[in-house]
Coordinates of C-alpha atoms and ligand atoms in Angstrom, one line a residue:
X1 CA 104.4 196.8 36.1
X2 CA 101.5 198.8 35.7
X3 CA 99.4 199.8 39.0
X4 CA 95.9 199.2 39.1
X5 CA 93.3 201.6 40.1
X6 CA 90.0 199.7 41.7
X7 CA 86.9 200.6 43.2
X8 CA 84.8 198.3 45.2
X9 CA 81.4 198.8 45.5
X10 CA 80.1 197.4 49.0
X11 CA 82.9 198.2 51.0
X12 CA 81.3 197.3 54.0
X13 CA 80.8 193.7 53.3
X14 CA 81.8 190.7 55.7
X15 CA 83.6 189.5 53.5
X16 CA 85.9 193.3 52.5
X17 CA 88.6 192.5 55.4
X18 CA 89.3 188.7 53.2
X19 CA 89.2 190.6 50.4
X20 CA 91.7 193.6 51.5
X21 CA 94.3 190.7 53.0
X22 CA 94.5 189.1 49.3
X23 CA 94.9 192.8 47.5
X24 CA 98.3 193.2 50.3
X25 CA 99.7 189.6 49.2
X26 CA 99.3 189.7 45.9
X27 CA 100.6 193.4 45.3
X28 CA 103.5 191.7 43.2
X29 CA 101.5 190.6 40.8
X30 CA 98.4 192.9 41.0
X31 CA 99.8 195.9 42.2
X32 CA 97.1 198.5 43.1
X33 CA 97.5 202.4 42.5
X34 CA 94.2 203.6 44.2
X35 CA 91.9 201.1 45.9
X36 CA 88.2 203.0 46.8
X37 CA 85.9 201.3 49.1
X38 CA 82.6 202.9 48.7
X39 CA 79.1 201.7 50.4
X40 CA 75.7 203.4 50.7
X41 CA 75.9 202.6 54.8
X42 CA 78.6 205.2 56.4
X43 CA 78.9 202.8 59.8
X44 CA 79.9 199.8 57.8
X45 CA 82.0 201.2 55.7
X46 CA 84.0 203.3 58.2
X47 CA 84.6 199.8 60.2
X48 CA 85.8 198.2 57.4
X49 CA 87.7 201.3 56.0
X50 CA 89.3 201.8 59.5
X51 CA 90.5 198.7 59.8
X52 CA 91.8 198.6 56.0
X53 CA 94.1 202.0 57.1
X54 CA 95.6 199.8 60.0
X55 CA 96.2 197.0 57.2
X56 CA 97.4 199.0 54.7
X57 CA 100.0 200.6 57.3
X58 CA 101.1 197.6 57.9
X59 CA 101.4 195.6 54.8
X60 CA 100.3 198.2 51.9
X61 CA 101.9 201.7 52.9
X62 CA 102.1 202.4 48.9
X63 CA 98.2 202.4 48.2
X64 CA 96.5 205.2 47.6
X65 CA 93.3 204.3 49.7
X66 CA 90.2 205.9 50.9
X67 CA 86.7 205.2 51.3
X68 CA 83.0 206.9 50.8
X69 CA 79.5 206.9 50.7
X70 CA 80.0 209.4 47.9
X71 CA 79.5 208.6 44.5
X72 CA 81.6 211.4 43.4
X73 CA 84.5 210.4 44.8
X74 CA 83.8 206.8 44.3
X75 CA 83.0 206.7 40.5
X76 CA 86.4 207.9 38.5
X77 CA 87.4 208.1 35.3
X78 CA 90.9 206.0 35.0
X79 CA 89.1 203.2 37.1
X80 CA 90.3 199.6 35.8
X81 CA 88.1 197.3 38.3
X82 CA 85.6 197.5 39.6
X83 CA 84.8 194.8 42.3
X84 CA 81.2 194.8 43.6
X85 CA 79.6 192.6 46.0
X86 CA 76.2 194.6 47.3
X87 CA 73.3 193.9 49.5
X88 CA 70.3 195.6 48.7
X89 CA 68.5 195.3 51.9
X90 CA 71.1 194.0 53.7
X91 CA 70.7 191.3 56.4
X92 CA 67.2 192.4 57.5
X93 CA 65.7 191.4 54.0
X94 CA 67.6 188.1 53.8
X95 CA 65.7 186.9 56.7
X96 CA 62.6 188.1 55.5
X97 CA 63.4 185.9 51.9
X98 CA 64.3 182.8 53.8
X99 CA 61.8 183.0 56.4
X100 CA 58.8 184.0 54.5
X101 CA 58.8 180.7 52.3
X102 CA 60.1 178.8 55.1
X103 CA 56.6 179.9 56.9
X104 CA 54.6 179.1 53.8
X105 CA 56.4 175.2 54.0
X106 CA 58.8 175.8 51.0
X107 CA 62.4 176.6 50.7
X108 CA 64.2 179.5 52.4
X109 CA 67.4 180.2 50.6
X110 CA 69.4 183.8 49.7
X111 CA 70.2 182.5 46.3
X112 CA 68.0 179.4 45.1
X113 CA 64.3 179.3 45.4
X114 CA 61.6 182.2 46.0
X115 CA 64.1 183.6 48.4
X116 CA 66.4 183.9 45.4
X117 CA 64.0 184.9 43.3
X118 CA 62.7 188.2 46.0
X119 CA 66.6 188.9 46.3
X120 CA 67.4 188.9 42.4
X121 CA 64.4 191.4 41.7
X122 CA 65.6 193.5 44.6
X123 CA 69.4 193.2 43.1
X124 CA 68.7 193.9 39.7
X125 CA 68.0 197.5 40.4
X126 CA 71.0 198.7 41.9
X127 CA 73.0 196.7 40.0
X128 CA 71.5 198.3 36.8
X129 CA 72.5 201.4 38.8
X130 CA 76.2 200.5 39.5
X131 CA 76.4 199.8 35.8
X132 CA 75.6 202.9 34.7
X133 CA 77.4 204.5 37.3
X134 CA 80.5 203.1 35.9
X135 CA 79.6 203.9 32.8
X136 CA 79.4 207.4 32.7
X137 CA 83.1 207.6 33.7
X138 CA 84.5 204.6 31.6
X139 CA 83.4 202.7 29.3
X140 CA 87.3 200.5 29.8
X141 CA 87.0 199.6 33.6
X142 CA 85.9 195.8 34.0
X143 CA 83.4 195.6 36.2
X144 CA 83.6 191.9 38.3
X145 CA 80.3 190.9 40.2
X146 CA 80.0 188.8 43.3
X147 CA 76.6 190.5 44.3
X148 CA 74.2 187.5 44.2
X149 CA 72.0 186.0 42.9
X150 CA 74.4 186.2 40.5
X151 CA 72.2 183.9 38.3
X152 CA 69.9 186.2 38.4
X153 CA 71.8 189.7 38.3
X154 CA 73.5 188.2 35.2
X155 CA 70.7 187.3 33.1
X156 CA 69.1 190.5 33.8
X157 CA 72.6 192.8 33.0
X158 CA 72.5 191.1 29.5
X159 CA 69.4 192.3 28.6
X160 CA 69.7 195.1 29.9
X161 CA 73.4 196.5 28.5
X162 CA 73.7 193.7 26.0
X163 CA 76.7 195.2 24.2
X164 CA 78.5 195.3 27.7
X165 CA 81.5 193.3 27.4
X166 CA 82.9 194.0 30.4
X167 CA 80.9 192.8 33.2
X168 CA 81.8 189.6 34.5
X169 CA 79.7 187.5 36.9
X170 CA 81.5 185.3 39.1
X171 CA 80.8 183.1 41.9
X172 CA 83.6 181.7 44.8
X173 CA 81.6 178.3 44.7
X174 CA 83.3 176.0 42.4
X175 CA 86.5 177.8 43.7
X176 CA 85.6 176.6 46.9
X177 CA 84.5 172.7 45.8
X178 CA 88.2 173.0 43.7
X179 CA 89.9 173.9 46.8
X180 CA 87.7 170.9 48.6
X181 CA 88.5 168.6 46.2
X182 CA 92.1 169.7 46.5
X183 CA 92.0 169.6 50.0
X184 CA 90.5 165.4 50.0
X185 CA 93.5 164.7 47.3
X186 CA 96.4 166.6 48.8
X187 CA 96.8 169.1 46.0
X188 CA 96.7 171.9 44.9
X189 CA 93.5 173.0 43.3
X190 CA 95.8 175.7 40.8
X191 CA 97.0 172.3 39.4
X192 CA 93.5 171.0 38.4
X193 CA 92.4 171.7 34.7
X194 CA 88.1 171.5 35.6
X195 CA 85.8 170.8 33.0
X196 CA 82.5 172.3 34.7
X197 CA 78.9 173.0 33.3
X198 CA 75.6 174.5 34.4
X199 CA 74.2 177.6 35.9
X200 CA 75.2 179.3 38.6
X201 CA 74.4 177.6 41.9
X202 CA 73.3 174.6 39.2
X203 CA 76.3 173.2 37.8
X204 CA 78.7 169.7 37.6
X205 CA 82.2 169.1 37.4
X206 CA 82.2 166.5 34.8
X207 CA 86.5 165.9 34.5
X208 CA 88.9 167.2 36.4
X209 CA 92.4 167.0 35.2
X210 CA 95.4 166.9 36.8
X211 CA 99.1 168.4 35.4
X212 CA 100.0 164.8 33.5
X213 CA 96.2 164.9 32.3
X214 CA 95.0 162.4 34.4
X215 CA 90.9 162.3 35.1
X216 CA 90.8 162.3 38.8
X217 CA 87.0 162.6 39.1
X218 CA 86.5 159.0 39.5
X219 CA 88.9 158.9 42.0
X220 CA 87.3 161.7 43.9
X221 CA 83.7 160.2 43.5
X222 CA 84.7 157.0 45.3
X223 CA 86.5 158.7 47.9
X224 CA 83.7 161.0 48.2
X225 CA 81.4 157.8 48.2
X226 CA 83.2 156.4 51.1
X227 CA 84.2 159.0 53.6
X228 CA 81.9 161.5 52.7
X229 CA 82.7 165.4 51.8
X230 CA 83.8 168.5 53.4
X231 CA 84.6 171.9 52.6
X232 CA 88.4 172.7 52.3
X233 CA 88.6 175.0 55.2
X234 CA 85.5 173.6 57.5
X235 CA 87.5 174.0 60.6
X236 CA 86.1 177.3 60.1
X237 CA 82.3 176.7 58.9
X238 CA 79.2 176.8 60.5
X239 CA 77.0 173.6 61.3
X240 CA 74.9 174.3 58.2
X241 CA 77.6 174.3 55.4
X242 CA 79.4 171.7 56.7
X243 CA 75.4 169.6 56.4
X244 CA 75.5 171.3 53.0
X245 CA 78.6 169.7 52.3
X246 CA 77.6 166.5 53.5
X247 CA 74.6 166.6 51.2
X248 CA 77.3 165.8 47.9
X249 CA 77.4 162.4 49.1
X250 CA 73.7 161.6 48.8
X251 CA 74.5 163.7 45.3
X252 CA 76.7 161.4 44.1
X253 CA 75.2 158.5 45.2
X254 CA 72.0 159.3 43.1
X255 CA 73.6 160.6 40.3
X256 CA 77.0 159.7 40.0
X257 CA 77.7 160.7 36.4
X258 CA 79.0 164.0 37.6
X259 CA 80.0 165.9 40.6
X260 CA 77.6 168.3 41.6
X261 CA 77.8 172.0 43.1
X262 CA 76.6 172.0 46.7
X263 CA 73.7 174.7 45.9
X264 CA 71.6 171.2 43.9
X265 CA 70.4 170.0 47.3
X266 CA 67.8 172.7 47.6
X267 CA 66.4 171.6 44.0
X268 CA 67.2 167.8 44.3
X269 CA 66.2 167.2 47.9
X270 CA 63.6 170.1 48.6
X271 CA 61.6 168.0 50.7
X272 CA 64.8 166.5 52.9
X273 CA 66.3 170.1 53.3
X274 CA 62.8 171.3 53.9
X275 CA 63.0 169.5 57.1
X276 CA 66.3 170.4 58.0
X277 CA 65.2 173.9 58.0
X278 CA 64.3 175.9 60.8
X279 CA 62.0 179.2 60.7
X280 CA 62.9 180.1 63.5
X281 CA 66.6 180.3 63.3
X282 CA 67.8 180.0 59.4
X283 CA 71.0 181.2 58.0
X284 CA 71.0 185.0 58.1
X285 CA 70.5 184.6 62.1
X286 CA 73.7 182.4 61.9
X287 CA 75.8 184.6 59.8
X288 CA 74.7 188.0 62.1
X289 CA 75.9 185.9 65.5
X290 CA 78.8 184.3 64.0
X291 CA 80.6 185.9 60.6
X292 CA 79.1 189.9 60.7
X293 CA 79.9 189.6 64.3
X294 CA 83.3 188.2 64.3
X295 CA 84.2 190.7 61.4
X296 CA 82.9 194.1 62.9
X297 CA 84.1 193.7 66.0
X298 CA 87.5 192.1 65.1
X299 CA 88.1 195.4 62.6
X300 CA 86.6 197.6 65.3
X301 CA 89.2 196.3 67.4
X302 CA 91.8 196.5 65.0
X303 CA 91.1 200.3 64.5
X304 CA 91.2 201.4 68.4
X305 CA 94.2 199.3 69.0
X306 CA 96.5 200.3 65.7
X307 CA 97.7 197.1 64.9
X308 CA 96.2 193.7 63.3
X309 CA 98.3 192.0 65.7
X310 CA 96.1 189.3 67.4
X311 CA 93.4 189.7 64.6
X312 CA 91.8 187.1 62.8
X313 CA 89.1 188.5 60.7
X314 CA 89.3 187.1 57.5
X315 CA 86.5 184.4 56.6
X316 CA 87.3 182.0 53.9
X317 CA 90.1 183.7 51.6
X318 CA 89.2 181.7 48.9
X319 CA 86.1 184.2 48.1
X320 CA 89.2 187.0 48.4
X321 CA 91.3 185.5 46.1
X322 CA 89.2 184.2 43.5
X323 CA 88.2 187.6 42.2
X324 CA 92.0 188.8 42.5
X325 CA 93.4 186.1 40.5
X326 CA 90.5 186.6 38.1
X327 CA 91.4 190.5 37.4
X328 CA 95.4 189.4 37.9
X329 CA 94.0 186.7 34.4
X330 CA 92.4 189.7 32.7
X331 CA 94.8 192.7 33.8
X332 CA 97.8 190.5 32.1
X333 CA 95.9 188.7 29.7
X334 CA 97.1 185.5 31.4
X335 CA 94.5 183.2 30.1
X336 CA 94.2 181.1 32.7
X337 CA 91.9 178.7 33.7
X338 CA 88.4 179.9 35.9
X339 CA 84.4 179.0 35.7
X340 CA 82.7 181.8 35.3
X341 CA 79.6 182.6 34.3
X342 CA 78.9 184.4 30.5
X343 CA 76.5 183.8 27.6
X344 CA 76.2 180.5 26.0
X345 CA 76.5 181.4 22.5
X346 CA 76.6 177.6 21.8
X347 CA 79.3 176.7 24.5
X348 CA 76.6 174.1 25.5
X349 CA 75.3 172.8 22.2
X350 CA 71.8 172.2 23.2
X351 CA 70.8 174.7 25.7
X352 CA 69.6 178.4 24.2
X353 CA 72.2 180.8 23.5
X354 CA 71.2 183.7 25.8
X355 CA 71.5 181.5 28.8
X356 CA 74.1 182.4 31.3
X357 CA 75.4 179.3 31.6
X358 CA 78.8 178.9 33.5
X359 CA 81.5 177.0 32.6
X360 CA 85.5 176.9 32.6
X361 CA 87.2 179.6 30.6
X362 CA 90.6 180.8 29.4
X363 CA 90.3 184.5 31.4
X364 CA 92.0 187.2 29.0
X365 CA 92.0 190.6 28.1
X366 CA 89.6 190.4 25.7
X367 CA 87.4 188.6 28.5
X368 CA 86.2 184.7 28.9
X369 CA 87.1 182.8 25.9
X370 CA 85.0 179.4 27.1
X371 CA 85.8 175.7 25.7
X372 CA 82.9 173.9 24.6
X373 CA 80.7 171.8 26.4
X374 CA 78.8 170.2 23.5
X375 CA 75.8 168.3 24.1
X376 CA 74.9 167.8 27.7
X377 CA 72.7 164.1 29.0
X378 CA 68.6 164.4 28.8
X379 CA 68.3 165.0 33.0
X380 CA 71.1 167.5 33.1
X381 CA 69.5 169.7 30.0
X382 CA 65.9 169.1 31.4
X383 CA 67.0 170.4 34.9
X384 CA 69.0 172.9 33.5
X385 CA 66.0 174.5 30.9
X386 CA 63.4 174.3 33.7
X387 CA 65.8 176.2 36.1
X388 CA 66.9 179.1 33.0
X389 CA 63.2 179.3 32.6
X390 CA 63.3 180.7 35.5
X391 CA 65.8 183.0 35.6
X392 CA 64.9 184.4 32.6
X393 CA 61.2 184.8 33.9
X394 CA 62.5 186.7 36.9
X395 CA 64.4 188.8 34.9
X396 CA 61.8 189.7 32.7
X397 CA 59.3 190.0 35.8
X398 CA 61.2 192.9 36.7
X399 CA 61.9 194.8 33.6
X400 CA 58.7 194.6 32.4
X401 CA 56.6 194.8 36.0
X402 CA 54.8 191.2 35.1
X403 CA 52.9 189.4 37.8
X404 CA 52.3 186.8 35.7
X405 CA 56.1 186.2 34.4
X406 CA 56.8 186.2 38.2
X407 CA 53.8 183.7 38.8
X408 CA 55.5 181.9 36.2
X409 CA 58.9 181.9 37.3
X410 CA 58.0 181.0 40.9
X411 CA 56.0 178.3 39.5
X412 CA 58.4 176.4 37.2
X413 CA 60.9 176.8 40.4
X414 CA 61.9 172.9 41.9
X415 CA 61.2 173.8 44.7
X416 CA 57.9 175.0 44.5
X417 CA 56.2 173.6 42.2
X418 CA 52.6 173.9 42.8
X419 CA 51.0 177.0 41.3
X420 CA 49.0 177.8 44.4
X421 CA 51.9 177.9 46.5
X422 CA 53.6 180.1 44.3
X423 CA 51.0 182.4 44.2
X424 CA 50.9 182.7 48.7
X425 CA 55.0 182.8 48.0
X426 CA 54.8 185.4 45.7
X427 CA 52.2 187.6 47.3
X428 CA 53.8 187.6 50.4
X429 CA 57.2 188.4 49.1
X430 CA 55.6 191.2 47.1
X431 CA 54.1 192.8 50.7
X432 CA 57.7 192.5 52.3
X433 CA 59.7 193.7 49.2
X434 CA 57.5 196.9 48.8
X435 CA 60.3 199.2 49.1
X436 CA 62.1 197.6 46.1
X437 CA 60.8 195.7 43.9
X438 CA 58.8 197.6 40.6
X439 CA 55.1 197.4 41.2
X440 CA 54.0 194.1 39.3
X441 CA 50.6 194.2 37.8
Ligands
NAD1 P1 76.8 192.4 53.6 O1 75.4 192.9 53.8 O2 77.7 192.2 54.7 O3 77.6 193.4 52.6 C1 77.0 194.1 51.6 C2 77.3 195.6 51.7 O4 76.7 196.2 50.5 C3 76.7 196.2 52.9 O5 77.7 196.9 53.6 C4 75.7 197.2 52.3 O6 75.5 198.4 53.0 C5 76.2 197.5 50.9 N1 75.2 197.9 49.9 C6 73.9 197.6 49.8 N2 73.4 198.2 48.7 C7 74.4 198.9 48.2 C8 74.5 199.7 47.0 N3 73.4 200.0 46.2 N4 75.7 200.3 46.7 C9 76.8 200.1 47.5 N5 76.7 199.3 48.6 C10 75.6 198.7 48.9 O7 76.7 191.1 52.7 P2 77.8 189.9 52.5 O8 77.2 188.7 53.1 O9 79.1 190.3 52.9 O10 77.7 189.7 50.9 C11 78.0 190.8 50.0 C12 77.5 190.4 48.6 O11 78.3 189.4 48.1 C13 76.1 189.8 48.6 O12 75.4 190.1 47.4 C14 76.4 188.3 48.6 O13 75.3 187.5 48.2 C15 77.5 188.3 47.7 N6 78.4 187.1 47.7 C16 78.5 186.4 46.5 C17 79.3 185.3 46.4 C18 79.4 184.6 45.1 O14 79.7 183.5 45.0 N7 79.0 185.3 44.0 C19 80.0 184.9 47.5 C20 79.9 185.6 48.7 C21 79.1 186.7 48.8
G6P2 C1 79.0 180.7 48.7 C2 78.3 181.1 47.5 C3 77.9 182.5 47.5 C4 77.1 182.8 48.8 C5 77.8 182.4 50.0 C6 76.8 182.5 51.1 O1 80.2 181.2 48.8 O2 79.0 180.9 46.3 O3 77.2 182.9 46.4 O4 76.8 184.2 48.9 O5 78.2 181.1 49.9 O6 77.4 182.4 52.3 P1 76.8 182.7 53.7 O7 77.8 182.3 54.6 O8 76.5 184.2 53.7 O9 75.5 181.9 53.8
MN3 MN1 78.0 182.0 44.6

């Protein structure tokens, strides 16, 4: 079987060591040649990388491995993936998007809402980078994206390389809701055939078949309706995803047509999950004393000690997985079944075609090939076009250095609203983001 060569781009993520665990059990059907980790900050990286040596020892002596915070060495010709999933402005800037609006009494989130919206227009720029990066070596290599907001970053990489066929946004979330759902069933979430629209971070499961094509979503709204819902593994989640989770019951409850992605709350509820929110103490601040800890110090450990015996870094494998049964799909043109995120193109019949709308597709060599959605209901398509309006306006924003399309985008946000607010949002995002964003006039 052919060996793979991939590069992945954030290397130092906290969410690498998950990732690196999947690459050593599925070398039978993925097998990797050379795997590069490369990041722009040396002390992640060599954590991570240090630790990946001890792996690979163990499980993975065959790979070629190395990593660097050069791009030489990181961007080669006969690359096949690429795997990114970057930060720009790490941790320290995540606070600032969630608490900044939080102050200003609107949402705080990394992906949804003007926290979203400061992260995307920092994202887009070294994402643009990457791209070309790649690029200049190969013009073959597929290039699968984690780096959030993916919404955002994937809007703004079709405008950009339009006649790019070979970037592929992803996201672990409905992976993880399939796995949930799997887990509340007793199944296997490889056996379910979904049938999934939206945006990403805005979508619904509307069917979700099993092998003898039974519809089991009814079965799972009621059981979702009467002992509410939890994440598949939430043995290992923090407080706030497991009230996240939670929040699918009101969901369904309200609107039970479909069942929702989690990420809805912050645009369905703003006001509810307003006042869950703390300023003081909001996700980032949860993730640096719990996950980034827990994974730098377990891999730190690893290193000094030799062995992974006694270590358990790895934090949710679904995320690790999900992108190495996507590039297993594509490498072997297996056309199986994953929602992703691509260009409508009429998948949904009455949404625009350049949204990136994401929905379940057959993953082969030749890419996504997406089954159609048709027409979606009157709320879905008016939450939906509100939300793309958005995107598309932040995208735009930044390309073209528009106050006023950011104005805009902020504006027609759910969980702003008010045009005054988004003005104090966007001003004070615009202060803390000087470093990176384009100067908007
Ligand atoms: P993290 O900060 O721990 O890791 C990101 C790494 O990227 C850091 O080591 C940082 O130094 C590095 N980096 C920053 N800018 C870079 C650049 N220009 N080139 C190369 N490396 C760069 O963050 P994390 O929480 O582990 O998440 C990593 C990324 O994956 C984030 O974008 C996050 O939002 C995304 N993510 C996406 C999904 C999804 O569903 N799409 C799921 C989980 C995480
Ligand atoms: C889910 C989403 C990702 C997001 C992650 C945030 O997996 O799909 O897009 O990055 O959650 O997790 P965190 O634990 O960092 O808040
Ligand atoms: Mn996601």
């Amino acid at each position: 079987m052919k060996k793979y060569n991939v590069l992945v781009v954030g290397g130092g993520s906290t969410w690498t060591p998950g990732l690196l665990k999947g690459m050593c059990s599925r070398k039978e059907t993925f097998p990797i040649n050379r795997l590069v980790m490369y990041d722009i900050d040396y002390d992640r990286q060599q954590t991570i990388g240090e630790f990946a040596k001890v792996l690979f020892n163990e499980e993975y002596p065959e790979i070629d491995f190395s990593y660097t915070t050069d791009k030489e060495e990181a961007f080669q010709e006969d690359i096949d993936f690429v795997f990114v999933q970057m930060r720009t402005g790490g941790y320290a800037m995540r606070e600032k998007d969630e608490k900044i609006p939080l102050n200003l009494g609107v949402i705080g989130q990394e992906t949804c809402g003007p926290g979203g919206f400061a992260y995307g227009m920092r994202s887009i720029r070294d994402m643009v980078e990457l791209v070309k990066d790649v690029r200049n070596k190969t013009k073959d290599a597929w290039i699968l994206n984690y780096t959030n907001p993916a919404a955002i970053v994937a809007v703004a990489l079709q405008q950009i390389f339009p006649e790019d066929k070979r970037i592929l946004n992803i996201c672990d979330q409905p992976e993880n809701l399939l796995r949930s759902y799997g887990r509340l069933l007793d199944m296997n979430e490889r056996d379910f055939d979904p049938v999934y629209f939206g945006l990403n971070h805005f979508g619904w499961f509307t069917h979700l078949y099993d092998q003898e094509g039974n519809d089991l979503l009814p079965k799972l709204r009621k059981t979702i309706l009467e002992g509410g819902f939890r994440p598949a593994d939430y043995e290992q989640r923090d407080q706030s995803w497991l009230d996240t989770y939670a929040m699918v019951e009101q969901m369904v409850q309200d609107f039970p047509d479909y069942l929702p992605n989690t990420y809805l709350q912050y645009y369905l509820y703003p006001d509810k999950v307003l006042n869950k929110l703390d300023p003081e103490f909001t996700r980032t601040n949860e993730v640096q004393a719990g996950r980034e800890k827990r994974v730098f110090e377990d891999c730190a450990r690893v290193a000094e000690a030799g062995t992974t015996k006694d270590s358990n870094v790895v934090e949710n494998d679904a995320h690790g997985e999900f992108i190495l049964i996507v590039a297993e799909s594509i490498a072997h043109n297996k056309g199986n079944n994953f929602v992703v995120i691509l260009k409508n193109d009429g998948i949904i019949s009455n949404l625009p075609d350049d949204a990136m709308v994401e929905v379940a597709t057959s993953l082969t060599a030749n890419g996504p090939r997406p089954y159609a959605v048709g027409e979606i209901p009157t709320f879905y398509k008016g939450m939906i076009e509100g939300q793309y309006a958005y995107e598309k306006l932040t995208a735009e924003a930044f390309i073209e250095g528009s106050y006023s399309k950011a104005l805009q985008a902020l504006t027609l946000n759910r969980t702003i609203v008010s045009a005054t607010k988004a003005k104090e949002v966007l001003d004070a995002l615009i202060e803390a983001n000087k470093e990176y964003w384009p100067e908007l006039r």
